[in-house]
Amino acid sequence: MSGVTLLCTVYNKERFLPEVIAAIWRQSPDRPREFLFVDDGSRDRSVAIVRELTRDWPNCRIVERKNGGPSAATNTGIELATMPWLKLVGSDDVLAPYACDRLIQVAETTGAQAVFGRIGFYKDPSEIVFDAQAAARTVATVPADPVAEVIRRGVSGTSPTIFRTETVKRAGMCDPDVFVEDFSLALRVARLGKIARWEHVVTWGPAADETRIMVGQGHQAHHDYALAIVHFLRAHPELEAAYGKLAFRRAAGRAWKYARRAAGLGWTSKYPWLNLRAYLGPPGAAADAIARTMDVYALGEGPKIKPILRVGAYA
């Protein structure tokens, strides 16, 4: 039975770690396992808690690094991973006991390089419920075009996923120049092979945790979605014809929606016109057109409280 690396990146999550770590230990007990915890410069008791709760674990390594953000911390762990399967875990996400085994089963059955499950959000820990019978009934789907699927639907977090470790390393891991890790990693892996969607909640995270980027920093997540696509298309210009229009449409649509809802902008701004232009196709290179949508995420109340963070600037 092939083994799995469980990689948890940590940054100031002391109040969530006991449940998270307990759930990690319950994963795939019959498989060879290695446990990697990468602390990204936490300023609370996170490292001490990880050390205390894993002190008797075999094949467990804790790495402390200077703060650099989610992509950098994730890449640090990926470089150390040695098992065939890679299970990424957010340090405030509680995994279903069967998460690893079921995701690996889906990957093996479909031949996918990555499987994307679903994440749920709880207001109170009592809401965390996993349904093994429903998991057994849920059938995975395999999109015909993996890259188009990732661009169209995006990726929310890394905890609901499983990856083939070799493919992740061959893909170049997370984009080191994009702060948030999930979308760039999914894009890079999708370019190399088949992916699967498994519409079952395999992990729960706290809905009110403002330190979660996708909860408390939507502007950051949208900015990094666009930035990841810009870098991806510039790195692979041969994909422009196939995916440039779709990527520009998604990025421009998100920017116009954010401009209206978060920044209070209207038709006199450039964003509705970029959105309309996207349906005709990008004027010139798609990456350049997408880059013109990104400045909107510095507007509104959210960025005043938490400005857009760049690589190495997480604080």
Short mmCIF file of C-alpha atoms in Angstrom, two decimals:
data_model
loop_
_atom_site.label_atom_id
_atom_site.label_comp_id
_atom_site.label_asym_id
_atom_site.label_seq_id
_atom_site.Cartn_x
_atom_site.Cartn_y
_atom_site.Cartn_z
CA MET A 1 0.00 0.00 0.00
CA SER A 2 1.51 3.31 -1.09
CA GLY A 3 2.45 5.82 1.58
CA VAL A 4 1.36 9.39 2.22
CA THR A 5 3.10 12.54 3.39
CA LEU A 6 0.87 14.65 5.60
CA LEU A 7 2.15 18.22 5.36
CA CYS A 8 0.72 20.89 7.66
CA THR A 9 1.89 24.48 7.37
CA VAL A 10 1.39 26.55 10.51
CA TYR A 11 1.13 30.25 11.23
CA ASN A 12 -0.35 31.54 14.50
CA LYS A 13 -3.01 28.84 14.87
CA GLU A 14 -2.53 27.79 18.48
CA ARG A 15 -6.25 27.62 19.33
CA PHE A 16 -7.05 25.26 16.45
CA LEU A 17 -4.04 22.96 16.48
CA PRO A 18 -5.12 20.31 19.03
CA GLU A 19 -8.11 19.20 16.91
CA VAL A 20 -6.20 19.59 13.66
CA ILE A 21 -3.30 17.46 14.87
CA ALA A 22 -5.60 14.79 16.31
CA ALA A 23 -7.32 14.52 12.93
CA ILE A 24 -3.99 14.25 11.11
CA TRP A 25 -2.96 11.34 13.33
CA ARG A 26 -6.16 9.47 12.44
CA GLN A 27 -5.31 9.50 8.73
CA SER A 28 -4.39 6.28 6.89
CA PRO A 29 -3.10 4.25 9.87
CA ASP A 30 -2.51 1.21 7.67
CA ARG A 31 -0.29 3.07 5.17
CA PRO A 32 3.33 4.14 5.51
CA ARG A 33 3.15 7.74 6.72
CA GLU A 34 5.41 10.68 7.26
CA PHE A 35 4.36 13.83 9.07
CA LEU A 36 5.77 17.24 8.21
CA PHE A 37 4.94 20.43 10.08
CA VAL A 38 6.34 23.68 8.68
CA ASP A 39 6.02 26.66 10.99
CA ASP A 40 6.12 29.91 9.04
CA GLY A 41 7.47 32.15 11.79
CA SER A 42 4.54 31.89 14.22
CA ARG A 43 4.49 34.42 17.04
CA ASP A 44 2.19 32.46 19.34
CA ARG A 45 2.59 29.01 20.94
CA SER A 46 1.98 27.09 17.72
CA VAL A 47 5.40 25.43 17.55
CA ALA A 48 5.32 24.42 21.19
CA ILE A 49 1.89 22.86 20.75
CA VAL A 50 2.96 20.92 17.66
CA ARG A 51 6.05 19.62 19.46
CA GLU A 52 4.07 18.60 22.52
CA LEU A 53 1.26 16.83 20.66
CA THR A 54 3.53 14.96 18.22
CA ARG A 55 6.37 14.10 20.60
CA ASP A 56 5.71 10.34 20.34
CA TRP A 57 4.93 10.25 16.61
CA PRO A 58 7.21 8.18 14.40
CA ASN A 59 8.56 9.67 11.18
CA CYS A 60 7.59 13.20 12.18
CA ARG A 61 9.59 16.31 11.36
CA ILE A 62 8.99 19.90 12.48
CA VAL A 63 10.62 22.68 10.48
CA GLU A 64 10.79 26.28 11.65
CA ARG A 65 11.40 28.89 8.98
CA LYS A 66 11.42 32.64 8.67
CA ASN A 67 8.01 34.01 7.79
CA GLY A 68 7.45 33.99 4.04
CA GLY A 69 3.77 33.21 3.46
CA PRO A 70 1.72 30.13 2.51
CA SER A 71 3.39 29.36 -0.82
CA ALA A 72 6.89 29.54 0.60
CA ALA A 73 6.00 27.43 3.63
CA THR A 74 4.22 24.84 1.50
CA ASN A 75 7.16 24.58 -0.89
CA THR A 76 9.52 24.07 2.04
CA GLY A 77 7.48 21.02 3.05
CA ILE A 78 7.02 19.68 -0.47
CA GLU A 79 10.77 19.63 -0.98
CA LEU A 80 11.05 17.32 2.03
CA ALA A 81 8.16 15.00 1.12
CA THR A 82 9.21 11.43 0.25
CA MET A 83 5.96 9.45 0.07
CA PRO A 84 4.07 8.84 -3.20
CA TRP A 85 1.01 10.78 -2.03
CA LEU A 86 0.96 14.33 -0.69
CA LYS A 87 -1.81 15.43 1.66
CA LEU A 88 -1.69 19.14 2.44
CA VAL A 89 -3.46 20.28 5.61
CA GLY A 90 -4.29 23.80 6.72
CA SER A 91 -3.50 24.37 10.38
CA ASP A 92 -7.11 25.22 11.25
CA ASP A 93 -8.78 22.51 9.16
CA VAL A 94 -10.11 19.27 10.66
CA LEU A 95 -9.92 16.29 8.30
CA ALA A 96 -12.44 13.50 8.07
CA PRO A 97 -10.97 10.26 9.46
CA TYR A 98 -11.26 8.72 5.99
CA ALA A 99 -10.03 11.78 4.04
CA CYS A 100 -6.66 10.48 2.87
CA ASP A 101 -7.74 6.96 2.07
CA ARG A 102 -10.84 7.98 0.12
CA LEU A 103 -9.02 10.71 -1.84
CA ILE A 104 -6.23 8.29 -2.72
CA GLN A 105 -8.80 5.69 -3.75
CA VAL A 106 -10.42 8.22 -6.09
CA ALA A 107 -7.03 9.14 -7.55
CA GLU A 108 -6.08 5.50 -8.10
CA THR A 109 -9.45 4.65 -9.64
CA THR A 110 -9.48 7.61 -12.04
CA GLY A 111 -5.75 7.87 -12.70
CA ALA A 112 -5.84 11.51 -11.59
CA GLN A 113 -2.73 13.43 -10.61
CA ALA A 114 -4.80 15.37 -8.08
CA VAL A 115 -8.23 15.04 -6.50
CA PHE A 116 -10.17 18.05 -5.25
CA GLY A 117 -12.76 17.44 -2.56
CA ARG A 118 -14.82 20.05 -0.73
CA ILE A 119 -14.39 22.08 2.45
CA GLY A 120 -17.14 23.03 4.87
CA PHE A 121 -17.16 25.88 7.36
CA TYR A 122 -18.42 25.72 10.93
CA LYS A 123 -19.46 28.40 13.40
CA ASP A 124 -19.26 26.01 16.32
CA PRO A 125 -17.11 22.84 16.48
CA SER A 126 -20.25 20.83 17.28
CA GLU A 127 -21.25 21.35 13.64
CA ILE A 128 -18.33 19.24 12.40
CA VAL A 129 -19.89 16.04 11.06
CA PHE A 130 -18.45 13.60 8.55
CA ASP A 131 -20.62 11.06 6.77
CA ALA A 132 -18.68 7.97 5.72
CA GLN A 133 -21.75 6.44 4.07
CA ALA A 134 -22.25 9.55 1.94
CA ALA A 135 -18.57 9.46 1.05
CA ALA A 136 -18.95 5.89 -0.18
CA ARG A 137 -21.88 6.93 -2.38
CA THR A 138 -20.22 10.01 -3.88
CA VAL A 139 -18.86 9.42 -7.37
CA ALA A 140 -15.93 11.45 -8.66
CA THR A 141 -15.99 13.30 -11.96
CA VAL A 142 -13.03 13.73 -14.28
CA PRO A 143 -13.10 16.99 -16.28
CA ALA A 144 -12.16 16.64 -19.92
CA ASP A 145 -9.87 19.68 -19.73
CA PRO A 146 -8.05 19.93 -16.39
CA VAL A 147 -6.62 23.43 -16.91
CA ALA A 148 -9.95 24.88 -18.05
CA GLU A 149 -11.62 23.28 -15.03
CA VAL A 150 -9.20 24.88 -12.58
CA ILE A 151 -9.46 28.30 -14.24
CA ARG A 152 -13.24 28.15 -14.43
CA ARG A 153 -14.02 26.85 -10.94
CA GLY A 154 -10.92 27.80 -9.01
CA VAL A 155 -9.65 26.00 -5.91
CA SER A 156 -10.58 26.74 -2.31
CA GLY A 157 -7.78 25.77 0.04
CA THR A 158 -5.50 22.77 -0.03
CA SER A 159 -6.93 20.68 2.81
CA PRO A 160 -9.62 18.97 0.65
CA THR A 161 -7.02 17.74 -1.85
CA ILE A 162 -4.61 14.89 -2.53
CA PHE A 163 -1.71 15.10 -4.97
CA ARG A 164 0.78 12.69 -6.47
CA THR A 165 4.01 13.94 -4.95
CA GLU A 166 6.13 13.30 -8.02
CA THR A 167 3.74 15.32 -10.17
CA VAL A 168 3.76 18.24 -7.75
CA LYS A 169 7.54 18.35 -7.78
CA ARG A 170 7.67 18.00 -11.57
CA ALA A 171 5.17 20.86 -11.86
CA GLY A 172 7.46 23.18 -9.90
CA MET A 173 5.37 23.16 -6.68
CA CYS A 174 3.53 26.38 -5.74
CA ASP A 175 4.37 29.56 -7.61
CA PRO A 176 7.00 31.09 -5.28
CA ASP A 177 6.08 34.60 -6.45
CA VAL A 178 2.41 34.32 -5.51
CA PHE A 179 1.56 34.68 -1.83
CA VAL A 180 -1.42 32.30 -1.64
CA GLU A 181 -0.56 28.72 -2.51
CA ASP A 182 -3.65 26.80 -3.58
CA PHE A 183 -4.57 28.12 -7.02
CA SER A 184 -1.10 28.27 -8.52
CA LEU A 185 -0.39 24.70 -7.39
CA ALA A 186 -3.63 23.42 -8.90
CA LEU A 187 -2.91 25.17 -12.21
CA ARG A 188 0.58 23.76 -12.44
CA VAL A 189 -0.52 20.20 -11.68
CA ALA A 190 -3.49 20.40 -14.05
CA ARG A 191 -1.15 21.23 -16.91
CA LEU A 192 0.58 17.87 -16.45
CA GLY A 193 -2.33 15.48 -16.28
CA LYS A 194 -5.78 14.40 -15.29
CA ILE A 195 -7.56 15.78 -12.20
CA ALA A 196 -10.73 14.62 -10.46
CA ARG A 197 -13.47 16.43 -8.57
CA TRP A 198 -14.99 14.62 -5.61
CA GLU A 199 -17.98 16.61 -4.33
CA HIS A 200 -17.82 15.49 -0.73
CA VAL A 201 -16.85 17.54 2.33
CA VAL A 202 -13.61 16.00 3.59
CA THR A 203 -12.54 18.82 5.89
CA TRP A 204 -14.07 21.58 8.01
CA GLY A 205 -12.60 24.98 8.84
CA PRO A 206 -13.73 27.81 11.13
CA ALA A 207 -16.07 30.24 9.37
CA ALA A 208 -15.22 33.15 11.65
CA ASP A 209 -11.43 32.86 11.65
CA GLU A 210 -10.32 36.21 10.26
CA THR A 211 -6.77 34.91 9.81
CA ARG A 212 -8.00 32.61 7.05
CA ILE A 213 -7.21 34.27 3.75
CA MET A 214 -10.34 33.03 2.02
CA VAL A 215 -12.51 34.15 4.97
CA GLY A 216 -11.03 37.44 6.18
CA GLN A 217 -9.00 38.51 3.14
CA GLY A 218 -11.07 37.93 0.05
CA HIS A 219 -9.26 40.74 -1.74
CA GLN A 220 -5.98 38.87 -1.24
CA ALA A 221 -7.43 35.63 -2.60
CA HIS A 222 -8.86 37.35 -5.70
CA HIS A 223 -5.63 39.26 -6.29
CA ASP A 224 -3.57 36.09 -6.10
CA TYR A 225 -5.99 34.19 -8.34
CA ALA A 226 -5.31 36.78 -11.05
CA LEU A 227 -1.58 36.94 -10.35
CA ALA A 228 -1.24 33.15 -10.56
CA ILE A 229 -2.93 33.12 -13.97
CA VAL A 230 -0.71 35.98 -15.20
CA HIS A 231 2.42 34.05 -14.20
CA PHE A 232 1.05 30.78 -15.57
CA LEU A 233 0.25 32.19 -19.02
CA ARG A 234 3.54 34.04 -19.24
CA ALA A 235 5.42 30.87 -18.33
CA HIS A 236 3.47 28.84 -20.92
CA PRO A 237 2.65 31.14 -23.86
CA GLU A 238 1.68 28.12 -25.94
CA LEU A 239 -1.47 27.88 -23.78
CA GLU A 240 -2.62 31.41 -24.62
CA ALA A 241 -4.85 30.37 -27.51
CA ALA A 242 -6.61 27.65 -25.52
CA TYR A 243 -7.08 29.42 -22.20
CA GLY A 244 -6.40 33.16 -22.60
CA LYS A 245 -9.99 34.20 -23.27
CA LEU A 246 -11.43 32.02 -20.49
CA ALA A 247 -8.85 33.25 -17.99
CA PHE A 248 -9.42 36.91 -18.89
CA ARG A 249 -13.18 36.47 -18.63
CA ARG A 250 -12.92 34.94 -15.17
CA ALA A 251 -10.45 37.54 -13.91
CA ALA A 252 -12.33 40.51 -15.37
CA GLY A 253 -15.64 39.22 -14.02
CA ARG A 254 -14.23 38.88 -10.54
CA ALA A 255 -12.69 42.34 -10.71
CA TRP A 256 -15.96 43.99 -11.81
CA LYS A 257 -17.92 42.19 -9.09
CA TYR A 258 -15.37 43.27 -6.47
CA ALA A 259 -15.36 46.84 -7.83
CA ARG A 260 -19.14 47.09 -7.36
CA ARG A 261 -19.53 45.30 -4.06
CA ALA A 262 -16.36 46.13 -2.15
CA ALA A 263 -15.06 49.34 -3.71
CA GLY A 264 -18.36 51.02 -4.59
CA LEU A 265 -17.32 51.70 -8.18
CA GLY A 266 -19.69 51.99 -11.10
CA TRP A 267 -19.81 52.25 -14.87
CA THR A 268 -17.44 55.21 -14.98
CA SER A 269 -14.60 52.95 -13.78
CA LYS A 270 -12.58 50.77 -16.12
CA TYR A 271 -13.72 47.46 -14.64
CA PRO A 272 -17.13 47.04 -16.33
CA TRP A 273 -15.51 47.75 -19.65
CA LEU A 274 -12.77 45.24 -19.01
CA ASN A 275 -15.50 42.74 -18.18
CA LEU A 276 -17.36 43.49 -21.41
CA ARG A 277 -14.15 43.33 -23.41
CA ALA A 278 -13.40 39.91 -21.94
CA TYR A 279 -16.34 38.39 -23.83
CA LEU A 280 -14.70 39.41 -27.09
CA GLY A 281 -11.30 38.18 -26.01
CA PRO A 282 -8.29 39.97 -24.57
CA PRO A 283 -6.89 42.98 -26.46
CA GLY A 284 -3.42 41.60 -26.94
CA ALA A 285 -1.79 39.14 -24.57
CA ALA A 286 -4.24 37.68 -22.04
CA ALA A 287 -1.70 37.87 -19.23
CA ASP A 288 -1.30 41.62 -19.78
CA ALA A 289 -5.08 42.12 -19.92
CA ILE A 290 -5.56 40.16 -16.69
CA ALA A 291 -2.85 42.18 -14.99
CA ARG A 292 -4.88 45.33 -15.67
CA THR A 293 -7.71 43.98 -13.50
CA MET A 294 -5.61 43.49 -10.38
CA ASP A 295 -5.33 47.03 -9.02
CA VAL A 296 -8.98 46.95 -7.92
CA TYR A 297 -8.06 44.69 -4.99
CA ALA A 298 -6.20 47.54 -3.33
CA LEU A 299 -9.50 49.45 -3.07
CA GLY A 300 -12.29 49.21 -0.52
CA GLU A 301 -12.32 48.75 3.24
CA GLY A 302 -10.68 45.31 3.35
CA PRO A 303 -7.29 46.39 2.01
CA LYS A 304 -7.26 49.36 4.39
CA ILE A 305 -7.36 46.90 7.28
CA LYS A 306 -5.23 44.19 5.67
CA PRO A 307 -3.29 45.44 2.65
CA ILE A 308 -2.39 43.05 -0.15
CA LEU A 309 0.48 40.90 1.05
CA ARG A 310 3.38 40.03 -1.20
CA VAL A 311 5.79 37.14 -0.96
CA GLY A 312 7.87 37.45 2.20
CA ALA A 313 5.61 40.13 3.66
CA TYR A 314 3.25 38.03 5.78
CA ALA A 315 2.81 39.57 9.22
#
